[in-house]
XYZ file of C-alpha atoms in Angstrom:
717
model
C -24.117 37.109 -18.370
C -26.576 35.147 -17.444
C -28.740 34.807 -14.962
C -27.313 31.062 -13.337
C -24.230 31.801 -14.508
C -24.636 35.628 -12.537
C -26.057 33.483 -9.302
C -23.379 31.261 -8.824
C -20.465 33.130 -9.136
C -22.507 35.200 -6.627
C -21.374 32.143 -4.531
C -18.426 30.817 -5.551
C -17.227 35.145 -4.347
C -18.405 33.782 -1.132
C -16.669 31.137 -1.149
C -13.130 32.726 -2.012
C -14.303 35.576 0.012
C -15.064 32.429 3.141
C -12.435 30.654 2.283
C -9.307 33.207 2.548
C -10.464 34.588 6.257
C -10.615 30.457 7.621
C -6.876 30.497 6.109
C -6.334 33.768 8.306
C -7.605 32.424 11.221
C -5.652 29.744 10.731
C -2.747 31.209 10.074
C -2.800 33.155 13.183
C -4.240 30.561 15.801
C -1.004 28.538 14.325
C 1.553 31.373 15.530
C 0.176 32.317 18.425
C 0.169 28.511 19.394
C 2.431 26.155 21.255
C 2.282 22.238 21.841
C 3.209 21.607 24.672
C 1.501 18.622 24.821
C 0.022 14.921 23.138
C -3.145 16.936 23.365
C -2.595 20.318 21.503
C 0.306 19.048 19.334
C -3.167 16.658 17.765
C -4.476 20.132 18.018
C -2.719 21.604 15.899
C -2.039 18.524 13.187
C -5.448 19.195 12.968
C -5.173 22.609 11.804
C -2.382 22.249 8.896
C -4.687 19.469 8.169
C -7.243 21.407 7.207
C -5.105 25.006 6.136
C -3.393 22.607 3.649
C -7.122 21.525 2.466
C -7.962 25.230 2.575
C -5.382 26.385 0.332
C -5.432 22.649 -2.358
C -8.834 23.761 -2.675
C -8.858 26.630 -5.384
C -9.764 23.588 -8.745
C -13.947 23.619 -8.114
C -13.712 24.749 -4.915
C -17.650 25.043 -5.308
C -18.468 22.881 -8.702
C -22.476 21.459 -8.217
C -25.308 21.942 -5.954
C -28.685 20.582 -5.727
C -31.804 21.472 -6.116
C -34.554 19.438 -3.516
C -37.783 19.327 -3.516
C -38.019 20.555 -0.016
C -36.342 24.068 -2.178
C -33.097 23.413 -0.628
C -30.673 24.311 -2.239
C -26.375 22.209 -1.427
C -24.101 24.063 -3.294
C -21.238 21.534 -3.918
C -17.097 21.446 -3.797
C -13.937 19.990 -2.733
C -13.709 20.800 1.206
C -16.674 21.737 3.883
C -16.528 25.392 4.325
C -19.549 26.759 7.166
C -21.873 29.350 7.044
C -21.761 32.929 9.129
C -23.445 32.428 12.301
C -24.115 28.277 12.775
C -26.005 28.793 9.300
C -26.543 25.345 7.402
C -22.790 24.578 5.601
C -21.908 27.745 2.533
C -20.602 25.255 0.956
C -21.077 21.103 0.937
C -17.595 19.140 1.107
C -18.692 15.766 -2.058
C -17.899 13.590 1.104
C -20.781 14.360 3.004
C -23.423 11.881 2.948
C -24.825 14.755 2.204
C -23.626 15.062 -1.402
C -23.903 11.656 -2.430
C -27.337 12.305 -4.060
C -25.137 14.688 -6.500
C -23.691 11.265 -7.324
C -25.938 8.079 -7.113
C -29.191 10.427 -8.595
C -31.363 9.925 -11.959
C -34.601 11.017 -13.702
C -35.811 7.468 -12.836
C -34.338 7.684 -8.655
C -33.916 11.145 -8.114
C -33.412 11.119 -4.142
C -35.575 13.557 -3.256
C -34.114 15.753 -5.954
C -35.600 18.268 -8.434
C -32.289 19.865 -9.980
C -28.584 18.533 -10.311
C -26.464 22.115 -11.323
C -22.388 20.960 -12.966
C -20.704 24.609 -11.982
C -17.601 25.192 -13.744
C -14.695 27.208 -12.851
C -11.778 29.044 -13.805
C -10.217 29.649 -10.085
C -12.611 33.029 -8.984
C -14.960 32.646 -12.728
C -17.447 31.476 -12.931
C -17.195 29.824 -16.360
C -20.324 27.457 -17.408
C -22.879 25.758 -15.600
C -24.957 22.313 -16.694
C -28.476 21.736 -15.690
C -29.642 18.598 -14.854
C -33.607 18.023 -14.834
C -34.780 15.019 -12.424
C -37.698 13.358 -12.305
C -40.478 14.783 -14.332
C -41.311 17.742 -12.715
C -40.973 20.500 -16.208
C -43.684 18.327 -18.042
C -40.857 15.420 -19.489
C -40.320 11.683 -19.419
C -36.957 11.483 -18.706
C -34.489 8.753 -20.286
C -31.448 7.561 -18.189
C -30.561 4.816 -20.325
C -26.843 6.037 -20.265
C -26.362 5.710 -17.210
C -24.529 9.346 -16.671
C -24.087 11.632 -14.955
C -23.385 15.934 -15.577
C -22.505 13.636 -19.132
C -22.591 18.053 -20.468
C -19.373 18.537 -17.714
C -18.070 15.011 -18.103
C -16.870 14.928 -21.683
C -15.955 18.545 -21.404
C -14.516 17.375 -19.157
C -12.825 14.987 -20.353
C -11.603 16.186 -24.161
C -9.277 18.634 -22.294
C -6.066 18.748 -22.724
C -3.745 16.133 -20.650
C -1.045 17.562 -18.774
C 1.433 14.337 -17.232
C -0.090 14.602 -14.265
C -4.069 12.670 -13.296
C -5.890 15.305 -12.280
C -8.709 14.930 -9.951
C -12.870 14.444 -10.827
C -14.387 15.140 -7.480
C -17.820 17.245 -10.162
C -17.065 14.591 -12.270
C -17.331 11.611 -10.753
C -20.330 9.000 -11.492
C -22.575 6.416 -10.328
C -21.146 3.187 -10.534
C -18.082 5.207 -9.134
C -19.375 6.583 -6.092
C -20.324 3.386 -5.115
C -16.685 2.011 -5.119
C -15.795 5.410 -3.159
C -18.309 4.560 -0.507
C -18.107 0.147 -0.490
C -17.642 -0.616 2.998
C -14.138 -0.603 3.952
C -14.519 -2.957 6.520
C -14.607 -5.521 4.059
C -11.509 -6.128 1.017
C -13.028 -4.675 -2.887
C -11.251 -5.356 -5.261
C -12.318 -3.164 -9.173
C -12.603 -4.849 -11.552
C -12.368 -2.059 -14.319
C -11.337 -2.850 -18.486
C -9.625 0.842 -19.402
C -11.065 4.008 -19.335
C -13.115 2.958 -16.970
C -11.808 5.215 -14.314
C -10.086 3.023 -12.354
C -7.368 4.195 -10.388
C -8.871 8.415 -9.971
C -11.868 5.900 -8.051
C -9.279 4.603 -6.300
C -7.394 7.893 -4.479
C -11.001 9.357 -4.493
C -12.276 6.549 -2.288
C -8.323 7.457 0.202
C -10.527 10.811 0.657
C -13.799 9.140 1.185
C -12.079 6.672 3.123
C -9.546 9.438 5.061
C -12.569 12.987 5.773
C -15.420 9.817 7.100
C -13.659 8.123 9.822
C -10.776 9.938 11.280
C -9.257 7.893 12.579
C -7.511 6.123 9.511
C -5.183 9.311 9.524
C -3.483 8.205 12.970
C -1.869 5.381 11.443
C -2.238 6.792 7.473
C -2.556 4.935 3.594
C -0.588 3.079 1.712
C -1.338 3.274 -2.017
C 0.396 0.967 -4.409
C 0.909 1.635 -8.405
C 3.436 -0.345 -10.347
C 6.048 1.988 -11.212
C 7.245 5.387 -9.645
C 6.418 6.582 -12.625
C 2.693 5.368 -12.007
C 2.957 7.197 -8.333
C 4.656 10.518 -10.756
C 1.815 10.615 -12.555
C -1.129 10.438 -9.426
C 0.950 12.062 -6.708
C -0.884 15.808 -7.022
C -4.304 13.529 -6.884
C -4.363 13.615 -3.248
C -2.784 16.599 -2.565
C -5.135 17.997 -4.253
C -8.196 16.829 -1.987
C -5.986 17.738 1.069
C -5.464 14.606 1.801
C -1.322 14.089 3.265
C -1.759 11.407 4.868
C -0.550 9.116 2.778
C 2.946 7.036 1.414
C 3.283 5.411 -2.612
C 4.900 2.865 -3.479
C 5.468 0.087 -5.704
C 6.320 -3.876 -4.740
C 10.199 -3.221 -5.417
C 9.970 -0.365 -2.824
C 7.915 -2.023 0.531
C 11.376 -2.896 2.430
C 13.509 -0.048 3.386
C 17.102 -0.396 2.407
C 16.476 -2.934 -0.368
C 16.085 -1.572 -4.456
C 15.584 -5.068 -6.563
C 18.407 -4.402 -9.319
C 19.609 -8.199 -10.262
C 17.892 -9.486 -13.439
C 16.301 -11.977 -13.969
C 13.257 -14.476 -16.177
C 10.418 -14.458 -16.156
C 10.156 -18.634 -15.537
C 11.729 -17.807 -12.151
C 9.433 -14.496 -10.998
C 7.034 -16.959 -11.664
C 8.439 -20.022 -9.738
C 9.152 -16.728 -7.035
C 6.489 -15.589 -6.968
C 3.709 -18.631 -6.182
C 1.612 -18.574 -2.328
C 3.869 -21.943 -1.587
C 6.451 -19.844 -0.429
C 4.719 -18.386 2.202
C 5.036 -22.234 4.018
C 8.641 -23.361 2.692
C 9.954 -19.843 4.679
C 7.677 -20.607 7.568
C 9.246 -24.113 7.935
C 12.807 -22.905 7.184
C 11.740 -20.362 9.737
C 10.810 -23.090 12.330
C 13.676 -25.515 11.303
C 15.804 -22.664 12.566
C 14.988 -23.252 16.532
C 17.104 -24.882 18.669
C 17.121 -28.410 19.487
C 15.869 -29.754 23.108
C 19.323 -30.742 23.876
C 21.358 -30.212 27.191
C 22.935 -26.776 27.892
C 25.870 -26.398 29.139
C 25.955 -22.668 30.619
C 29.182 -21.411 32.546
C 28.424 -18.383 35.579
C 31.549 -16.721 37.411
C 33.448 -19.851 36.224
C 30.651 -22.660 37.684
C 29.872 -24.419 34.683
C 26.280 -25.550 35.555
C 24.148 -27.805 33.042
C 19.977 -26.847 31.858
C 18.747 -30.382 30.970
C 16.955 -31.336 28.292
C 13.557 -31.316 29.754
C 13.579 -28.398 31.049
C 15.223 -26.693 27.506
C 12.608 -28.181 25.668
C 9.578 -26.744 28.213
C 11.690 -23.458 28.053
C 11.027 -23.399 24.110
C 7.287 -25.139 23.794
C 6.741 -21.862 26.094
C 8.809 -20.209 23.907
C 6.729 -20.237 20.388
C 3.179 -20.723 21.851
C 1.868 -17.833 21.288
C 3.715 -18.417 17.701
C 6.173 -15.082 18.503
C 8.159 -14.562 16.127
C 12.161 -16.393 15.813
C 13.680 -13.769 18.095
C 10.462 -12.977 19.698
C 10.688 -16.509 20.877
C 14.479 -16.243 21.547
C 13.357 -13.761 23.827
C 11.292 -15.242 25.935
C 13.643 -18.771 25.220
C 16.455 -16.867 26.993
C 14.593 -15.248 29.877
C 13.428 -18.300 30.884
C 16.931 -19.723 30.328
C 18.349 -16.682 32.562
C 15.355 -17.730 35.356
C 16.329 -21.082 35.025
C 20.105 -21.036 35.576
C 19.216 -18.631 38.470
C 17.156 -21.762 40.060
C 20.183 -23.360 39.151
C 22.918 -21.393 41.075
C 21.025 -20.934 44.152
C 20.144 -24.705 44.625
C 24.321 -25.254 44.074
C 24.672 -22.479 47.059
C 21.819 -23.638 48.638
C 23.644 -27.487 48.770
C 27.557 -27.078 48.948
C 26.363 -25.050 52.786
C 24.824 -27.618 53.222
C 27.772 -29.889 52.581
C 29.899 -27.367 54.954
C 27.297 -28.164 57.418
C 27.472 -31.973 57.620
C 31.158 -31.801 57.756
C 31.344 -29.564 60.698
C 28.170 -30.316 63.019
C 30.229 -30.212 66.519
C 32.268 -26.659 65.642
C 29.175 -25.190 64.587
C 27.026 -26.755 68.178
C 29.351 -24.817 69.868
C 29.116 -21.299 68.408
C 25.483 -22.707 69.449
C 26.098 -22.741 72.629
C 28.205 -19.253 72.108
C 25.474 -17.458 71.331
C 22.529 -18.208 73.205
C 24.674 -17.600 76.678
C 26.473 -14.461 74.706
C 25.681 -10.993 76.315
C 22.083 -9.617 75.575
C 24.157 -6.145 74.888
C 25.946 -7.976 71.654
C 24.231 -5.944 68.283
C 22.341 -8.374 65.642
C 24.740 -9.207 62.587
C 22.150 -8.029 60.518
C 22.633 -11.316 58.090
C 19.734 -12.809 56.424
C 19.308 -14.990 53.727
C 21.569 -16.906 51.955
C 24.110 -15.592 53.816
C 22.227 -18.088 57.381
C 20.807 -21.107 55.136
C 21.550 -20.882 51.991
C 18.041 -19.805 50.638
C 18.012 -16.600 48.706
C 15.455 -14.140 49.301
C 13.542 -12.819 46.920
C 16.105 -9.377 46.347
C 18.911 -11.945 46.155
C 17.588 -14.265 43.580
C 16.291 -11.421 41.144
C 20.013 -9.784 41.703
C 21.198 -13.232 41.034
C 18.934 -12.400 37.567
C 20.750 -9.630 36.807
C 24.432 -10.423 37.163
C 22.880 -13.509 35.175
C 21.689 -11.862 32.195
C 24.499 -9.331 32.077
C 27.037 -11.357 31.908
C 28.936 -11.515 28.508
C 29.860 -15.175 28.478
C 26.376 -16.276 29.468
C 24.705 -14.012 26.665
C 27.823 -16.012 23.833
C 26.776 -19.378 25.257
C 23.115 -18.307 24.352
C 23.809 -16.694 21.432
C 25.579 -20.141 19.711
C 21.893 -21.923 21.343
C 19.789 -19.887 19.073
C 21.668 -16.900 17.803
C 19.771 -13.960 15.922
C 19.369 -14.054 12.209
C 19.149 -11.764 9.447
C 16.982 -11.958 6.412
C 19.071 -11.153 4.118
C 21.449 -14.013 4.801
C 19.177 -16.365 5.661
C 17.578 -15.835 1.904
C 20.301 -16.386 0.778
C 21.379 -19.482 2.569
C 17.959 -21.110 1.620
C 18.394 -19.868 -2.390
C 21.871 -21.341 -2.394
C 21.599 -24.806 -1.116
C 19.866 -27.187 -4.126
C 19.032 -29.308 -1.082
C 18.061 -27.109 2.054
C 15.614 -25.973 -0.993
C 14.232 -28.791 -1.042
C 13.569 -29.818 2.223
C 11.496 -27.520 2.920
C 9.672 -27.015 0.020
C 8.555 -29.328 -1.499
C 6.140 -28.079 -3.796
C 9.227 -27.784 -5.997
C 9.939 -29.823 -8.867
C 13.621 -30.558 -9.166
C 13.971 -29.144 -12.235
C 11.667 -25.923 -10.281
C 14.512 -26.452 -7.546
C 17.257 -25.908 -10.234
C 15.574 -22.741 -11.384
C 15.558 -21.262 -8.301
C 19.546 -22.596 -6.894
C 20.797 -21.839 -10.788
C 19.270 -17.994 -10.501
C 20.734 -17.759 -6.855
C 21.855 -14.363 -5.617
C 25.412 -13.693 -4.955
C 26.483 -15.175 -1.274
C 27.218 -11.786 0.693
C 23.856 -10.052 -0.857
C 23.126 -7.541 2.314
C 23.424 -5.189 0.428
C 22.630 -5.914 -2.799
C 22.086 -7.347 -5.630
C 17.765 -8.214 -5.403
C 16.116 -9.822 -7.679
C 12.052 -8.390 -7.857
C 10.805 -11.524 -7.008
C 13.711 -11.334 -4.030
C 11.315 -8.732 -2.019
C 8.255 -10.440 -0.911
C 10.367 -13.583 0.155
C 12.762 -10.771 1.454
C 9.520 -9.057 3.786
C 8.100 -12.735 4.324
C 11.158 -14.085 6.197
C 11.506 -10.702 7.693
C 8.577 -10.935 9.237
C 9.362 -14.512 10.179
C 12.505 -14.082 12.280
C 11.154 -10.447 14.094
C 12.950 -7.462 14.842
C 15.661 -8.682 16.618
C 16.414 -4.994 18.730
C 12.381 -4.157 18.635
C 10.995 -7.550 18.803
C 8.078 -6.942 21.054
C 5.418 -6.419 17.759
C 3.896 -4.652 14.610
C 4.601 -1.000 14.496
C 1.000 1.002 15.175
C 1.231 4.793 14.407
C 0.990 6.885 17.213
C 0.906 10.175 17.850
C 0.256 12.846 14.388
C 1.029 10.327 10.839
C 4.493 10.858 9.220
C 4.717 9.310 5.975
C 8.687 10.340 6.407
C 8.562 8.039 9.431
C 5.547 4.492 7.842
C 7.956 4.153 5.011
C 10.980 4.604 7.120
C 9.045 1.027 8.753
C 8.338 -2.198 7.073
C 6.605 -3.135 10.081
C 4.369 -0.185 10.412
C 0.011 -1.698 9.647
C -1.275 1.263 7.443
C -5.267 1.498 7.927
C -6.484 0.690 4.490
C -4.617 -0.374 1.768
C -5.384 0.632 -2.064
C -3.447 -0.925 -5.018
C -2.994 -0.853 -8.026
C -2.705 -2.581 -11.466
C -3.774 -5.400 -8.963
C -3.566 -7.874 -11.422
C -0.166 -7.510 -11.836
C 0.851 -8.541 -8.688
C 2.498 -12.223 -7.301
C 0.084 -13.632 -4.821
C 3.764 -13.591 -2.672
C 3.181 -10.279 -3.445
C 0.042 -10.137 -1.989
C 1.224 -11.525 0.931
C 3.352 -8.363 1.894
C -0.012 -6.599 0.988
C -1.688 -8.187 4.101
C 1.397 -7.755 6.383
C 0.654 -4.419 5.940
C -3.135 -4.871 6.410
C -3.736 -7.031 8.956
C -7.746 -6.389 8.997
C -7.595 -6.673 5.274
C -9.018 -2.811 4.616
C -7.915 -3.163 0.841
C -8.662 -1.478 -2.079
C -7.460 -2.889 -5.032
C -8.033 -1.702 -8.901
C -6.687 -4.105 -12.208
C -8.407 -5.441 -15.302
C -7.207 -8.884 -15.493
C -7.574 -8.387 -19.358
C -4.562 -6.388 -18.862
C -2.784 -8.890 -17.181
C 1.385 -8.964 -17.884
C 3.141 -10.026 -15.474
C 4.452 -13.788 -15.539
C 2.067 -14.379 -13.331
C -0.328 -17.217 -15.045
C -3.549 -15.760 -13.244
C -6.287 -15.539 -15.519
C -9.166 -14.994 -13.611
C -9.526 -11.824 -10.011
C -9.763 -16.277 -7.471
C -6.688 -16.885 -8.239
C -5.010 -13.829 -8.383
C -6.185 -12.643 -5.275
C -7.489 -15.967 -2.924
C -4.388 -17.686 -1.050
C -4.109 -13.644 0.103
C -7.301 -12.869 0.912
C -9.645 -16.440 1.507
C -13.141 -15.899 -0.165
C -14.016 -12.370 3.099
C -13.588 -10.400 -0.582
C -17.170 -8.190 -2.541
C -15.892 -7.363 -6.741
C -17.159 -4.324 -8.187
C -17.546 -3.519 -11.729
C -16.836 0.010 -14.026
C -17.928 -0.856 -17.571
C -18.253 2.073 -19.418
C -14.770 3.679 -20.783
C -14.687 7.887 -20.280
C -10.911 8.313 -21.693
C -10.527 6.374 -24.595
C -12.707 7.272 -27.057
C -15.629 4.879 -29.204
C -13.292 4.732 -32.415
C -10.204 2.895 -30.693
C -12.718 0.584 -28.664
C -14.205 -0.710 -31.683
C -10.673 -2.139 -32.342
C -10.287 -3.980 -29.367
C -13.000 -6.779 -28.944
C -10.391 -9.771 -31.218
C -7.206 -8.878 -28.580
C -9.107 -9.450 -25.748
C -10.589 -12.062 -28.137
C -6.931 -13.198 -28.447
C -5.642 -12.782 -24.688
C -8.356 -15.981 -24.490
C -10.941 -12.847 -22.108
C -13.716 -14.191 -21.946
C -14.727 -10.150 -20.822
C -16.331 -7.904 -23.417
C -15.006 -4.751 -23.770
C -16.096 -1.615 -21.150
C -18.613 0.832 -23.664
C -17.582 3.132 -24.606
C -19.930 6.784 -23.851
C -17.559 9.270 -26.152
C -16.523 9.879 -29.601
C -13.564 12.325 -30.506
C -14.385 12.397 -34.253
C -11.263 10.836 -34.785
C -10.784 7.711 -36.643
C -7.129 5.713 -35.882
C -5.168 5.355 -38.056
C -2.190 2.784 -38.599
C 0.956 2.475 -41.742
C 3.995 0.145 -42.121
C 7.176 1.057 -42.940
C 10.200 -0.462 -43.106
C 12.970 -1.779 -39.935
C 15.239 1.400 -41.467
C 12.207 3.970 -41.329
C 11.599 3.634 -38.612
C 12.272 5.875 -36.238
C 11.449 8.614 -39.004
C 8.177 7.886 -38.849
C 7.788 7.756 -35.398
C 9.539 10.637 -34.444
C 8.032 12.483 -38.233
C 3.980 10.765 -36.018
C 4.598 12.377 -32.921
C 5.949 16.092 -34.289
C 2.088 16.045 -36.002
C 0.213 15.226 -33.431
C 2.666 17.789 -31.085
C 1.237 19.936 -32.896
C -2.874 18.523 -34.039
C -2.946 18.671 -30.004
C -0.669 21.851 -28.367
C -0.665 22.443 -24.912
C -1.453 18.443 -24.462
C 0.383 14.616 -24.372
C 1.353 12.358 -27.349
C 3.141 7.943 -26.624
C 4.656 5.685 -27.564
C 4.249 2.443 -26.778
C 6.714 -0.102 -28.308
C 8.259 -4.015 -27.525
C 11.085 -3.887 -25.347
C 13.084 -4.272 -28.157
C 13.032 -0.944 -29.325
C 12.172 2.053 -27.270
C 16.124 2.184 -26.072
C 16.492 3.538 -30.762
C 13.492 5.188 -30.798
C 14.068 7.224 -27.620
C 17.738 7.780 -29.114
C 15.081 9.817 -32.094
C 13.161 11.245 -30.876
C 15.462 12.712 -28.661
C 18.140 13.956 -31.762
C 15.566 15.751 -33.017
C 15.736 19.325 -33.256
C 13.414 20.099 -31.274
C 12.712 17.683 -29.523
C 9.421 16.679 -29.413
C 8.045 15.357 -25.673
C 7.294 12.036 -26.405
C 7.934 9.090 -24.028
C 8.708 5.900 -26.004
C 8.046 2.924 -23.457
C 7.074 -0.352 -23.177
C 3.059 -1.717 -22.808
C 4.239 -2.709 -19.274
C 5.359 0.924 -18.115
C 3.365 2.329 -19.845
C 0.522 1.462 -18.315
C -1.859 3.130 -16.583
C -0.769 6.047 -18.572
C -2.508 8.700 -20.964
C -2.049 10.796 -23.626
C -3.802 12.760 -25.461
C -2.684 11.498 -28.852
C -1.124 7.116 -28.436
C 1.357 6.053 -31.136
C 1.808 2.789 -31.424
C 4.683 0.824 -32.984
C 5.338 -2.594 -34.068
C 1.806 -4.214 -32.809
C 2.716 -7.442 -34.213
C 5.919 -6.668 -31.791
C 3.769 -6.493 -29.518
C 1.420 -9.286 -29.785
C 4.782 -11.231 -30.157
C 5.711 -11.165 -25.978
C 4.393 -13.007 -22.835
C 1.072 -12.288 -22.138
C 1.186 -9.658 -25.400
C -2.364 -9.409 -26.221
C -2.537 -8.394 -23.463
C -0.119 -6.276 -23.000
C -1.230 -4.731 -26.666
C -5.029 -3.825 -25.975
C -2.085 -1.668 -22.619
C -1.595 -0.036 -25.849
C -4.016 -0.215 -27.935
C -5.985 2.079 -25.313
C -3.440 4.794 -23.534
C -5.283 7.644 -26.121
C -8.337 10.290 -25.019
C -8.340 11.885 -28.969
C -5.626 9.819 -31.559
C -4.346 6.439 -31.885
C -1.942 5.377 -34.982
C 0.301 2.308 -35.363
C 3.290 2.231 -37.193
C 3.629 -1.723 -38.735
C 6.884 -3.257 -39.884
C 7.339 -5.246 -43.038
């Protein structure tokens, strides 16, 4: 065993032993603990979180080492491990500030380091080390023009077989990636990166870094938005493996609890309904639902009371003055009406008593004289307030108001005056009424309004069916209307974060939001994102050149500008780590055909496998695809193979593969569904058919860049 491996094995052995001891200590504490109060429960929650971190840290418990010019040596790992008796840490957490030079130091900027070592492990065993000298301490002038950190370890990781699940990259993050991971979280960050640049893994590691650096974010959690449930399954193990559980994963279609779109719609309809103009249109619509300033007649305990238009108008203005939701303003207005009614009833009673007194002055005079000469021993009556002079005491007025608020007749009248509203009902009403739609959305042309109303959902839509573009409109309406049962504000989270609780609330406010494949979001979907993180602590990653959605933006300013304004920063990932050079060389003409002004990212690795292509007839296509998949499966034993095809061919090809014996494990997907995924080898079927679709050159760019080793194309003659 080489000396370096032997040395690092000793460190790894100590780390495994220390980890086991920490887990045992936590288990003992948890077994004996009692969560009798909030402080105790919070402490136990932190202990469980720490145990989860340690449990998931087996792979990469120690993966790196940095040697400083001051002879201080630090070992890095997935989680931090304390040393014995308060000594320096045995292992430094990769997210800690002390670990950053491991990712950012270069020979030209060594940052106080003389060496960086990558330690490759398999479970509890060190299987290799890769040393990088920094500076010229070894008497050489070193070049870092390639920009790679730990090239040997990086390329070894990239050459590993794909398993169908995304892995972590804490040991191989590159400098431009680490800059994104540790960027300031106070300003929205838009990360532009082409295929294979590691956008997704960078975004997920950024979540882990932020939760480590800013623990308060865990109280509200982090929302990760992906393009599909298949994609979320693919990345699902990354954050738990990094020890992070305060995370909710969703797609834009699943953000509103209880709503799952199933109704198809045309691209034209989806594009119109995704425009930013709907935010203002829906605001106008909800404002029009507020009652007019008119007299209000209310009957209480058999007596009719009329509130003047001026009093009603003042109540409505006061209720709406704080920018409250419809239902919050309704509650405030109803409370004010109760006050007005109580005042009116009290005034009526005082008036009636005054009139009665005018008719009985002589009688009252004789009674007063009698009382004045009565025996001093007469007991007092105890009468006061309205019982004596018609004037209500404060207690009596409060009791009267309580009776008014509880009166069913009053409640029924006020419900008719200012009714509660359901977002689903209101959206169905709006989308199905052409005249109403034109009034609240004058930005739409008559033809566009007709497109929307002709595709409107059925009138009874509270349980669906909804289209995907309806979800952001429902969300916006729900926000403008507010919760009729809990109108006081949004859910910001208290105590331990529970992902299921957060996911079940449409109005949960998250500490941070990550958006993957962000180029696909419509302006209205972006508003959904901002509603869930009003602080705009948002990280979005994507590639504007891979946009396939119906929305017409072609640069990031168009994509995010309406929701984020000018308060966002852009970062670029320029190096392609996944897709081999042989494949990336094919993409420049495709990008030009797509109208892009960007260059494809620079590939840093070669697979040594030249892309291949063949032509077959339509009848031969299923057999040709099956044969190609079987060959790739044999060549990449233990890896993955994927098939990307036009939508019209997916079902036939999937059935053909399913009928093979044995069944080759290879999903057949459209380019849109394959976005964000990767396989060892990819078969792109009918590339001309993919390119012929809407935004088809962008789709073909996606399809060509899914592989890490081999690309095959099968065209149809």
